[in-house]
Short mmCIF file of C-alpha atoms in Angstrom, two decimals:
data_model
loop_
_atom_site.label_atom_id
_atom_site.label_comp_id
_atom_site.label_asym_id
_atom_site.label_seq_id
_atom_site.Cartn_x
_atom_site.Cartn_y
_atom_site.Cartn_z
CA MET P 34 -10.58 58.30 59.42
CA LEU P 35 -14.34 57.97 59.09
CA GLN P 36 -14.10 59.34 55.55
CA SER P 37 -11.36 56.83 54.69
CA LEU P 38 -13.40 53.97 56.12
CA SER P 39 -16.42 55.14 54.15
CA GLU P 40 -14.39 55.15 50.92
CA LYS P 41 -13.19 51.61 51.54
CA ALA P 42 -16.71 50.43 52.28
CA ARG P 43 -17.96 52.01 49.06
CA SER P 44 -15.10 50.39 47.10
CA GLY P 45 -15.91 47.04 48.62
CA THR P 46 -19.56 47.40 47.68
CA GLU P 47 -18.62 48.29 44.10
CA PHE P 48 -16.23 45.32 43.93
CA ILE P 49 -19.02 42.99 45.09
CA GLN P 50 -21.24 44.36 42.35
CA ARG P 51 -18.48 43.75 39.76
CA LEU P 52 -18.04 40.20 41.03
CA LYS P 53 -21.78 39.60 40.65
CA CYS P 54 -21.61 40.97 37.10
CA MET P 55 -18.66 38.69 36.33
CA ALA P 56 -20.54 35.70 37.71
CA ASP P 57 -23.48 36.57 35.46
CA LYS P 58 -21.15 36.75 32.43
CA VAL P 59 -19.60 33.30 33.03
CA GLN P 60 -22.53 31.51 31.38
CA GLU P 61 -22.55 33.93 28.44
CA ASN P 62 -18.78 33.65 27.93
CA CYS P 63 -18.94 29.87 28.30
CA LEU P 64 -21.48 29.61 25.49
CA GLU P 65 -19.34 31.84 23.27
CA PHE P 66 -16.23 29.82 24.00
CA GLU P 67 -18.03 26.51 23.42
CA ALA P 68 -19.10 27.84 20.04
CA SER P 69 -15.49 28.78 19.30
CA VAL P 70 -14.25 25.28 20.24
CA VAL P 71 -16.96 23.65 18.12
CA ALA P 72 -16.04 25.87 15.17
CA GLN P 73 -12.33 24.99 15.46
CA CYS P 74 -13.10 21.26 15.80
CA ASP P 75 -15.45 21.46 12.81
CA SER P 76 -12.60 23.07 10.88
CA LEU P 77 -10.34 20.14 11.80
CA ILE P 78 -13.03 17.67 10.74
CA GLU P 79 -13.41 19.43 7.38
CA ALA P 80 -9.63 19.28 6.92
CA ILE P 81 -9.71 15.53 7.63
CA LYS P 82 -12.55 15.06 5.13
CA LEU P 83 -10.66 17.03 2.49
CA ARG P 84 -7.51 14.99 3.11
CA ARG P 85 -9.53 11.77 2.99
CA GLN P 86 -10.86 12.74 -0.43
CA GLN P 87 -7.34 13.54 -1.64
CA LEU P 88 -6.09 10.17 -0.41
CA LEU P 89 -8.98 8.36 -2.08
CA ASP P 90 -8.22 10.21 -5.32
CA ASN P 91 -4.62 8.98 -5.08
CA VAL P 92 -5.84 5.41 -4.54
CA ARG P 93 -8.14 5.63 -7.56
CA GLN P 94 -5.29 6.98 -9.69
CA GLU P 95 -3.17 4.04 -8.58
CA ARG P 96 -6.04 1.70 -9.47
CA GLN P 97 -6.34 3.21 -12.94
CA LEU P 98 -2.59 2.93 -13.48
CA LYS P 99 -2.52 -0.74 -12.46
CA GLN P 100 -5.55 -1.54 -14.63
CA ARG P 101 -3.97 0.21 -17.62
CA ILE P 102 -0.69 -1.69 -17.18
CA PHE P 103 -2.52 -5.03 -16.90
CA LYS P 104 -4.60 -4.20 -19.98
CA GLU P 105 -1.47 -3.34 -21.96
CA GLN P 106 0.25 -6.54 -20.85
CA VAL P 107 -2.81 -8.65 -21.74
CA SER P 108 -2.88 -7.05 -25.19
CA HIS P 109 0.85 -7.60 -25.63
CA CYS P 110 0.67 -11.29 -24.64
CA THR P 111 -2.47 -11.86 -26.74
CA GLN P 112 -0.78 -10.50 -29.84
CA ARG P 113 2.28 -12.67 -29.34
CA LEU P 114 0.24 -15.81 -28.61
CA SER P 115 -2.08 -15.26 -31.57
CA ARG P 116 0.89 -15.44 -33.90
CA ALA P 117 2.08 -18.67 -32.31
CA THR P 118 -1.43 -20.15 -32.34
CA GLY P 119 -1.85 -19.37 -36.01
CA LEU P 120 1.46 -21.03 -36.80
CA LEU P 121 0.50 -24.10 -34.76
CA GLN P 122 -2.76 -24.49 -36.67
CA PHE P 123 -0.95 -24.09 -39.98
CA SER P 124 1.67 -26.66 -38.90
CA ILE P 125 -1.04 -29.17 -37.99
CA GLU P 126 -2.57 -28.79 -41.43
CA VAL P 127 0.86 -29.27 -43.04
CA LEU P 128 1.43 -32.45 -41.03
CA LYS P 129 -1.80 -33.82 -42.51
CA GLU P 130 -0.33 -33.48 -46.02
CA SER P 131 -0.29 -36.94 -47.63
CA ASP P 132 1.95 -36.02 -50.55
CA PRO P 133 5.62 -36.50 -49.44
CA THR P 134 6.93 -34.21 -52.17
CA ALA P 135 4.66 -31.35 -51.20
CA PHE P 136 5.48 -31.89 -47.54
CA LEU P 137 9.24 -31.77 -48.17
CA GLN P 138 8.86 -28.55 -50.13
CA VAL P 139 7.45 -26.68 -47.14
CA SER P 140 9.00 -28.57 -44.21
CA SER P 141 12.34 -26.75 -44.23
CA SER P 142 10.84 -23.26 -44.24
CA LEU P 143 8.25 -24.36 -41.67
CA ILE P 144 10.95 -25.60 -39.30
CA GLN P 145 12.76 -22.28 -39.59
CA ARG P 146 9.54 -20.39 -39.01
CA VAL P 147 8.69 -22.45 -35.93
CA ALA P 148 12.19 -21.95 -34.51
CA SER P 149 11.99 -18.23 -35.17
CA THR P 150 8.58 -17.98 -33.53
CA GLU P 151 9.74 -19.94 -30.48
CA LYS P 152 12.75 -17.65 -30.15
CA MET P 153 10.48 -14.65 -30.42
CA LEU P 154 8.19 -16.01 -27.70
CA ASN P 155 11.09 -16.69 -25.37
CA LYS P 156 12.32 -13.16 -25.92
CA GLU P 157 9.11 -11.14 -26.01
CA LEU P 158 6.47 -13.06 -24.07
CA GLU P 159 6.30 -11.85 -20.48
CA LEU P 160 5.23 -14.57 -18.06
CA ALA P 161 5.32 -12.36 -14.98
CA PRO P 162 2.99 -9.47 -14.17
CA ARG P 163 4.51 -6.04 -14.65
CA VAL P 164 2.87 -4.74 -11.49
CA SER P 165 1.38 -6.29 -8.39
CA PRO P 166 -2.43 -6.37 -8.03
CA ASP P 167 -1.93 -5.48 -4.37
CA PHE P 168 -1.87 -1.87 -3.21
CA GLU P 169 1.57 -1.64 -1.64
CA LEU P 170 0.64 1.39 0.43
CA CYS P 171 -0.15 1.94 4.09
CA LEU P 172 -1.87 4.92 5.67
CA ASP P 173 0.27 6.29 8.49
CA ASN P 174 -2.14 8.01 10.88
CA HIS P 175 -0.14 7.68 14.10
CA ALA P 176 1.12 11.27 14.11
CA VAL P 177 -2.38 12.66 13.48
CA LEU P 178 -3.93 10.53 16.22
CA LYS P 179 -1.21 11.62 18.63
CA ALA P 180 -1.82 15.27 17.73
CA ILE P 181 -5.57 14.83 18.33
CA GLN P 182 -4.96 13.12 21.67
CA THR P 183 -2.67 15.96 22.82
CA LEU P 184 -4.95 18.76 21.57
CA ASN P 185 -5.61 20.98 24.60
CA PHE P 186 -6.09 24.54 25.88
CA TYR P 187 -3.51 26.94 27.14
CA GLN P 188 -4.08 30.08 29.21
CA MET P 189 -3.77 33.33 27.28
CA LYS P 190 -4.45 35.91 30.05
CA ASP P 191 -4.54 36.12 33.81
CA GLY P 192 -8.15 36.05 34.91
CA THR P 193 -7.41 38.47 37.77
CA SER P 194 -6.30 41.21 35.34
CA GLY P 195 -8.51 44.21 35.12
CA LYS P 196 -8.28 43.99 31.33
CA SER P 197 -10.35 40.86 31.14
CA ASP P 198 -13.65 39.86 32.58
CA CYS P 199 -12.78 36.18 32.64
CA ILE P 200 -10.00 33.72 31.93
CA GLN P 201 -9.48 33.38 28.16
CA VAL P 202 -8.28 30.06 26.70
CA LYS P 203 -7.64 29.05 23.07
CA CYS P 204 -6.49 26.05 21.09
CA GLN P 205 -2.89 26.62 20.05
CA SER P 206 -2.51 26.93 16.26
CA GLN P 207 0.44 26.87 13.88
CA ASP P 208 0.40 30.61 13.15
CA GLN P 209 0.86 31.43 16.84
CA ILE P 210 4.40 29.98 16.92
CA ASP P 211 7.14 32.56 16.45
CA PRO P 212 9.84 30.94 14.30
CA ASP P 213 12.43 33.48 15.40
CA LEU P 214 12.14 32.42 19.04
CA ASN P 215 12.05 28.62 18.58
CA THR P 216 13.73 25.70 16.92
CA PRO P 217 12.08 24.69 13.62
CA GLY P 218 8.74 22.96 13.58
CA PRO P 219 8.66 19.33 12.38
CA PRO P 220 8.72 18.98 8.57
CA GLN P 221 5.70 17.46 6.86
CA ILE P 222 6.20 14.46 4.56
CA ILE P 223 4.20 14.68 1.29
CA PRO P 224 2.89 11.12 0.68
CA GLU P 225 1.66 11.77 -2.86
CA ASP P 226 5.19 12.79 -3.91
CA CYS P 227 6.80 9.73 -2.31
CA SER P 228 7.30 6.50 -4.23
CA SER P 229 8.91 3.08 -4.22
CA GLU P 230 10.34 1.37 -7.30
CA ASN P 231 12.24 -1.92 -7.25
CA ASN P 232 14.63 -1.49 -4.28
CA THR P 233 14.67 2.32 -4.39
CA VAL P 234 12.49 4.74 -2.42
CA THR P 235 11.94 8.48 -2.86
CA ILE P 236 10.79 10.65 0.06
CA ALA P 237 9.62 14.26 -0.30
CA TRP P 238 8.71 16.73 2.44
CA GLN P 239 7.93 20.39 3.06
CA PRO P 240 8.94 22.73 5.90
CA TYR P 241 6.71 23.51 8.83
CA PRO P 242 4.56 26.56 7.96
CA GLY P 243 6.23 29.77 9.10
CA SER P 244 9.29 27.92 10.36
CA SER P 245 12.91 28.80 9.58
CA GLN P 246 15.47 26.02 9.05
CA ASP P 247 19.00 25.61 7.73
CA GLY P 248 18.59 22.01 6.56
CA TYR P 249 17.02 18.60 7.06
CA ILE P 250 18.04 15.14 8.26
CA LEU P 251 16.32 12.09 6.74
CA GLU P 252 16.39 8.78 8.63
CA LEU P 253 15.35 5.26 7.59
CA ASP P 254 15.08 2.10 9.64
CA ASP P 255 16.65 -1.15 8.43
CA GLY P 256 13.47 -2.48 6.80
CA ASN P 257 13.02 -4.96 9.63
CA GLN P 258 11.70 -2.69 12.40
CA GLY P 259 15.25 -2.00 13.53
CA PRO P 260 16.84 1.29 14.63
CA TYR P 261 16.80 4.38 12.42
CA ARG P 262 19.95 5.57 10.67
CA GLU P 263 20.74 8.84 8.94
CA VAL P 264 20.71 8.58 5.13
CA TYR P 265 20.66 12.26 4.12
CA CYS P 266 21.64 15.65 5.54
CA GLY P 267 21.18 18.81 3.46
CA ASN P 268 18.81 21.56 2.44
CA GLU P 269 16.89 19.72 -0.30
CA ASN P 270 13.24 18.75 0.17
CA ILE P 271 13.46 15.38 -1.62
CA CYS P 272 15.79 12.40 -1.41
CA THR P 273 16.10 9.10 -3.29
CA VAL P 274 17.64 6.15 -1.44
CA GLU P 275 18.90 3.23 -3.55
CA GLY P 276 20.19 -0.25 -2.82
CA LEU P 277 17.59 -1.24 -0.21
CA HIS P 278 16.39 -4.76 0.54
CA PHE P 279 13.61 -6.23 -1.57
CA ASP P 280 10.24 -7.20 -0.09
CA SER P 281 10.81 -4.98 2.95
CA VAL P 282 8.82 -2.17 4.56
CA TYR P 283 10.97 0.86 5.39
CA SER P 284 9.89 3.52 7.86
CA SER P 285 11.18 7.05 7.20
CA ARG P 286 11.14 10.26 9.18
CA VAL P 287 12.58 13.78 8.77
CA LYS P 288 13.64 16.52 11.13
CA ALA P 289 14.79 20.09 10.48
CA PHE P 290 17.56 22.05 12.16
CA ASN P 291 18.76 25.64 12.50
CA HIS P 292 21.05 27.63 14.79
CA SER P 293 18.62 27.10 17.69
CA GLY P 294 18.60 23.30 17.47
CA ASP P 295 16.72 20.38 15.93
CA SER P 296 12.99 20.10 15.40
CA GLU P 297 10.86 17.18 16.44
CA TYR P 298 10.61 14.36 13.91
CA SER P 299 7.96 14.42 11.23
CA GLN P 300 5.26 11.80 11.09
CA CYS P 301 6.64 8.45 9.92
CA LEU P 302 5.97 7.23 6.39
CA CYS P 303 6.22 3.54 5.44
CA LEU P 304 7.26 2.49 1.93
CA GLN P 305 7.50 -1.11 0.72
CA THR P 306 10.09 -2.23 -1.81
CA ALA P 307 9.21 -4.64 -4.61
CA ALA P 308 8.46 -8.24 -3.63
CA VAL P 309 10.65 -9.63 -6.42
CA ALA P 310 13.79 -8.22 -7.97
CA TRP P 311 13.68 -6.61 -11.41
CA PHE P 312 17.10 -5.90 -12.86
CA ALA P 313 19.25 -5.93 -15.98
CA PHE P 314 22.92 -6.36 -16.78
CA ASP P 315 25.19 -3.49 -15.72
CA PRO P 316 27.20 -1.97 -18.59
CA ASN P 317 29.08 0.34 -16.23
CA SER P 318 30.90 -2.46 -14.41
CA ALA P 319 31.18 -4.96 -17.30
CA HIS P 320 34.28 -5.93 -19.27
CA PRO P 321 34.69 -3.79 -22.43
CA ASP P 322 34.32 -6.89 -24.63
CA ILE P 323 30.68 -7.34 -23.56
CA ILE P 324 28.00 -6.15 -26.03
CA PHE P 325 24.59 -5.13 -24.66
CA SER P 326 21.15 -5.03 -26.31
CA ASN P 327 17.44 -5.36 -25.51
CA ASP P 328 17.55 -2.74 -22.71
CA ASN P 329 20.67 -4.38 -21.24
CA THR P 330 18.94 -7.75 -20.73
CA THR P 331 20.73 -9.50 -23.62
CA VAL P 332 24.52 -9.84 -23.84
CA ASN P 333 27.09 -11.33 -26.17
CA CYS P 334 30.84 -10.96 -26.45
CA ASN P 335 33.36 -10.11 -29.16
CA SER P 336 36.20 -12.10 -27.58
CA THR P 337 37.10 -15.78 -27.69
CA GLU P 338 38.02 -15.49 -23.99
CA TYR P 339 35.38 -15.63 -21.28
CA ARG P 340 34.21 -12.31 -19.83
CA VAL P 341 32.07 -11.63 -16.75
CA VAL P 342 29.09 -9.27 -16.56
CA LEU P 343 27.10 -8.47 -13.40
CA GLY P 344 23.51 -7.48 -12.74
CA ASN P 345 22.81 -3.90 -11.71
CA VAL P 346 21.17 -4.83 -8.38
CA GLY P 347 22.79 -6.23 -5.25
CA LEU P 348 20.88 -8.85 -3.23
CA SER P 349 21.38 -9.34 0.50
CA ARG P 350 18.04 -10.48 1.95
CA GLY P 351 15.12 -12.69 0.89
CA ILE P 352 14.64 -15.38 -1.76
CA HIS P 353 15.35 -14.48 -5.39
CA TYR P 354 14.94 -16.46 -8.60
CA TRP P 355 15.89 -15.44 -12.13
CA GLU P 356 16.62 -17.21 -15.40
CA VAL P 357 19.14 -16.94 -18.22
CA SER P 358 18.11 -18.23 -21.65
CA ILE P 359 20.66 -19.29 -24.26
CA ASP P 360 19.78 -17.50 -27.50
CA ARG P 361 22.86 -18.64 -29.42
CA TYR P 362 25.12 -21.63 -28.72
CA ASP P 363 27.96 -22.19 -31.23
CA ASN P 364 30.92 -24.60 -31.03
CA GLN P 365 29.87 -26.13 -27.68
CA PRO P 366 30.96 -23.31 -25.28
CA ASP P 367 30.73 -23.37 -21.46
CA PRO P 368 28.42 -20.60 -20.17
CA ALA P 369 28.75 -19.94 -16.43
CA VAL P 370 25.92 -18.45 -14.39
CA GLY P 371 25.57 -17.61 -10.71
CA VAL P 372 26.42 -14.72 -8.39
CA ALA P 373 29.44 -12.64 -7.53
CA ARG P 374 30.76 -9.88 -5.32
CA CYS P 375 31.19 -6.48 -6.92
CA ASP P 376 35.00 -6.96 -7.06
CA VAL P 377 34.91 -10.21 -9.07
CA ALA P 378 37.48 -10.50 -11.87
CA LYS P 379 35.85 -9.62 -15.20
CA ASP P 380 38.47 -11.17 -17.53
CA GLY P 381 37.86 -14.87 -16.91
CA MET P 382 35.23 -17.49 -16.24
CA LEU P 383 32.83 -16.83 -13.37
CA GLY P 384 33.85 -18.89 -10.32
CA LYS P 385 37.59 -18.80 -10.99
CA ASP P 386 38.25 -16.45 -8.07
CA GLU P 387 36.99 -16.17 -4.50
CA SER P 388 34.41 -13.52 -5.46
CA GLY P 389 32.39 -15.72 -7.82
CA TRP P 390 30.02 -18.69 -7.33
CA SER P 391 28.83 -20.39 -10.49
CA MET P 392 27.64 -23.40 -12.40
CA TYR P 393 29.41 -23.78 -15.71
CA ILE P 394 27.81 -26.14 -18.17
CA ASP P 395 28.50 -27.43 -21.68
CA TYR P 396 26.44 -29.53 -24.09
CA LYS P 397 26.51 -32.67 -21.92
CA ARG P 398 27.71 -31.98 -18.33
CA SER P 399 28.15 -29.33 -15.65
CA TRP P 400 30.11 -28.48 -12.49
CA PHE P 401 29.72 -26.06 -9.61
CA MET P 402 32.74 -23.80 -9.17
CA HIS P 403 34.02 -21.31 -6.59
CA ASP P 404 37.58 -20.05 -6.26
CA SER P 405 38.60 -22.54 -9.03
CA HIS P 406 37.36 -25.52 -6.97
CA HIS P 407 35.02 -27.85 -8.93
CA SER P 408 32.33 -30.08 -7.41
CA ASP P 409 29.18 -32.12 -8.11
CA ARG P 410 29.52 -33.02 -11.77
CA GLN P 411 26.12 -33.57 -13.41
CA ASP P 412 25.71 -35.46 -16.71
CA GLU P 413 23.24 -33.10 -18.33
CA GLY P 414 24.00 -30.21 -20.64
CA VAL P 415 22.44 -27.32 -22.50
CA GLY P 416 21.98 -26.15 -26.06
CA PRO P 417 20.21 -23.44 -28.04
CA GLN P 418 17.01 -22.20 -26.33
CA SER P 419 17.93 -23.88 -23.02
CA VAL P 420 16.97 -21.96 -19.87
CA ILE P 421 19.10 -21.93 -16.72
CA GLY P 422 17.45 -20.90 -13.44
CA ILE P 423 19.33 -19.45 -10.48
CA LEU P 424 17.82 -19.59 -6.97
CA LEU P 425 19.52 -17.46 -4.33
CA ASP P 426 17.94 -18.14 -0.93
CA LEU P 427 19.43 -15.64 1.51
CA ASN P 428 17.05 -16.78 4.25
CA GLN P 429 18.69 -20.23 4.19
CA HIS P 430 21.99 -18.83 2.78
CA THR P 431 22.07 -21.21 -0.20
CA LEU P 432 22.54 -21.07 -3.97
CA SER P 433 21.09 -23.69 -6.32
CA PHE P 434 20.37 -24.08 -10.02
CA TYR P 435 17.69 -25.24 -12.47
CA VAL P 436 17.93 -26.34 -16.10
CA ASN P 437 14.82 -26.09 -18.26
CA GLY P 438 12.58 -25.78 -15.22
CA MET P 439 13.96 -28.77 -13.30
CA PRO P 440 16.34 -28.77 -10.30
CA HIS P 441 19.90 -29.40 -11.45
CA GLY P 442 21.97 -31.27 -8.90
CA PRO P 443 22.03 -30.70 -5.14
CA ILE P 444 22.27 -27.33 -3.42
CA ALA P 445 25.39 -25.89 -4.99
CA PHE P 446 26.66 -23.57 -2.25
CA THR P 447 25.86 -22.86 1.39
CA ASP P 448 26.90 -20.16 3.89
CA MET P 449 25.99 -17.42 1.41
CA ASP P 450 26.15 -14.19 3.42
CA GLY P 451 26.56 -10.59 2.32
CA VAL P 452 25.69 -8.71 -0.86
CA PHE P 453 25.63 -10.69 -4.12
CA TYR P 454 25.15 -9.57 -7.72
CA PRO P 455 23.65 -11.82 -10.41
CA ALA P 456 26.45 -12.73 -12.82
CA VAL P 457 27.28 -14.65 -16.00
CA SER P 458 30.40 -15.29 -18.05
CA LEU P 459 30.40 -15.88 -21.81
CA ASN P 460 32.48 -15.64 -24.97
CA ARG P 461 31.76 -14.94 -28.64
CA ASN P 462 30.07 -18.32 -29.10
CA LEU P 463 27.19 -17.37 -26.80
CA GLN P 464 24.31 -14.96 -26.56
CA LEU P 465 22.41 -14.87 -23.26
CA THR P 466 19.18 -13.13 -22.21
CA LEU P 467 18.24 -12.32 -18.62
CA HIS P 468 14.68 -12.85 -17.29
CA THR P 469 13.88 -11.29 -13.89
CA GLY P 470 10.89 -10.56 -11.68
CA LEU P 471 10.08 -14.28 -11.57
CA GLU P 472 8.28 -16.10 -8.79
CA VAL P 473 10.21 -18.62 -6.73
CA PRO P 474 9.67 -22.23 -7.96
CA ILE P 475 6.61 -23.74 -6.32
CA GLU P 476 8.38 -26.59 -4.56
CA ILE P 477 10.81 -24.14 -2.97
CA SER P 478 8.00 -21.84 -1.83
CA ASP P 479 6.13 -24.79 -0.29
CA THR P 480 9.24 -25.97 1.53
CA ASP P 481 9.94 -22.49 2.85
CA ASP P 482 6.35 -22.13 4.11
CA GLU P 483 6.59 -25.45 5.91
#
């Protein structure tokens, strides 16, 4: 018994010595671990700096693109205006001609040249910027900030184990997650591969490093900070969503799934659609008698009967203004302009059925028409080179018209709800050109602001 007691006493003494050694190593191990934490945090900081530089490079590329587009548009407009200015100066000199005979010899050709130049300006001169000077981008840093705020230690080993002198802790990293034992990690959206054009957005993403997934689910909100809805489910890493609202900011997120379940959502990415609508006529839905030209912005018809053609963009939110210019006007026809549902009849005048809302106008008067009901006759008409403006205010749910830049009659239609497509009807006596991407008339903008 004495021998056993002596052994225990010796073991206790040795254990006390080991404890003292461990206590001495705490400071040394703490310094080593602090250095490890600093190194990992420095690595994160360097990654942030690298990403910052990549983002700034993307911004500078966007700046260069916008500047190049503005420069090209300035050059284009300058060339067109220089021709018109030269003709104006020549015309002024001709008007100073005191010899009637000499004046009559050149007047006819000069009139034709002026008319041709005016037609060219109406067709080719762009009076709206091709791009916005604003940077329609936002940096989404919420997911990164959340990850930084939740960055913490976890215990790797039991400090009482004989295999370790002290408790070991590390920052959890991506390569320490076993994909075979877990649901997929959250996908990562690639901002530089995402884009927004008109009312269409494209979102691209990549899988979580080392993760295994069977597919992805992409969700978008309603563009008005509403609930998310699923817009894509499949195994592709990119998706284009069309037919969104204009002048809206959409938030997108992606999650992956496999046989074990769904991942967490990716960080959210916000994309803004164009402030104003750019569109053309739609040859796919038009009547076969319609003839398209000028990148589907100019139409005429090979029939004596009226035929309807729609725009290729549906409008359901916001205020939109576009114009239709009359390039050719023979035999006093009645062009009709306005909006329609996608199921409008294409073989008659716009406004004859319940799916069309229009103003039809001849050389001296006009009427508003919906479902064959006429109203609000106005004693003012159109002719060659006239311009008809259409204002669809889906905030106030109204439709109104302009002729040559001036309001034409009262508000034509109210209670306009749903999806509407720009529309016109014409026959062989007309040629019409569509002008889009226009700002709302100033008086309407001021009224809306008030």
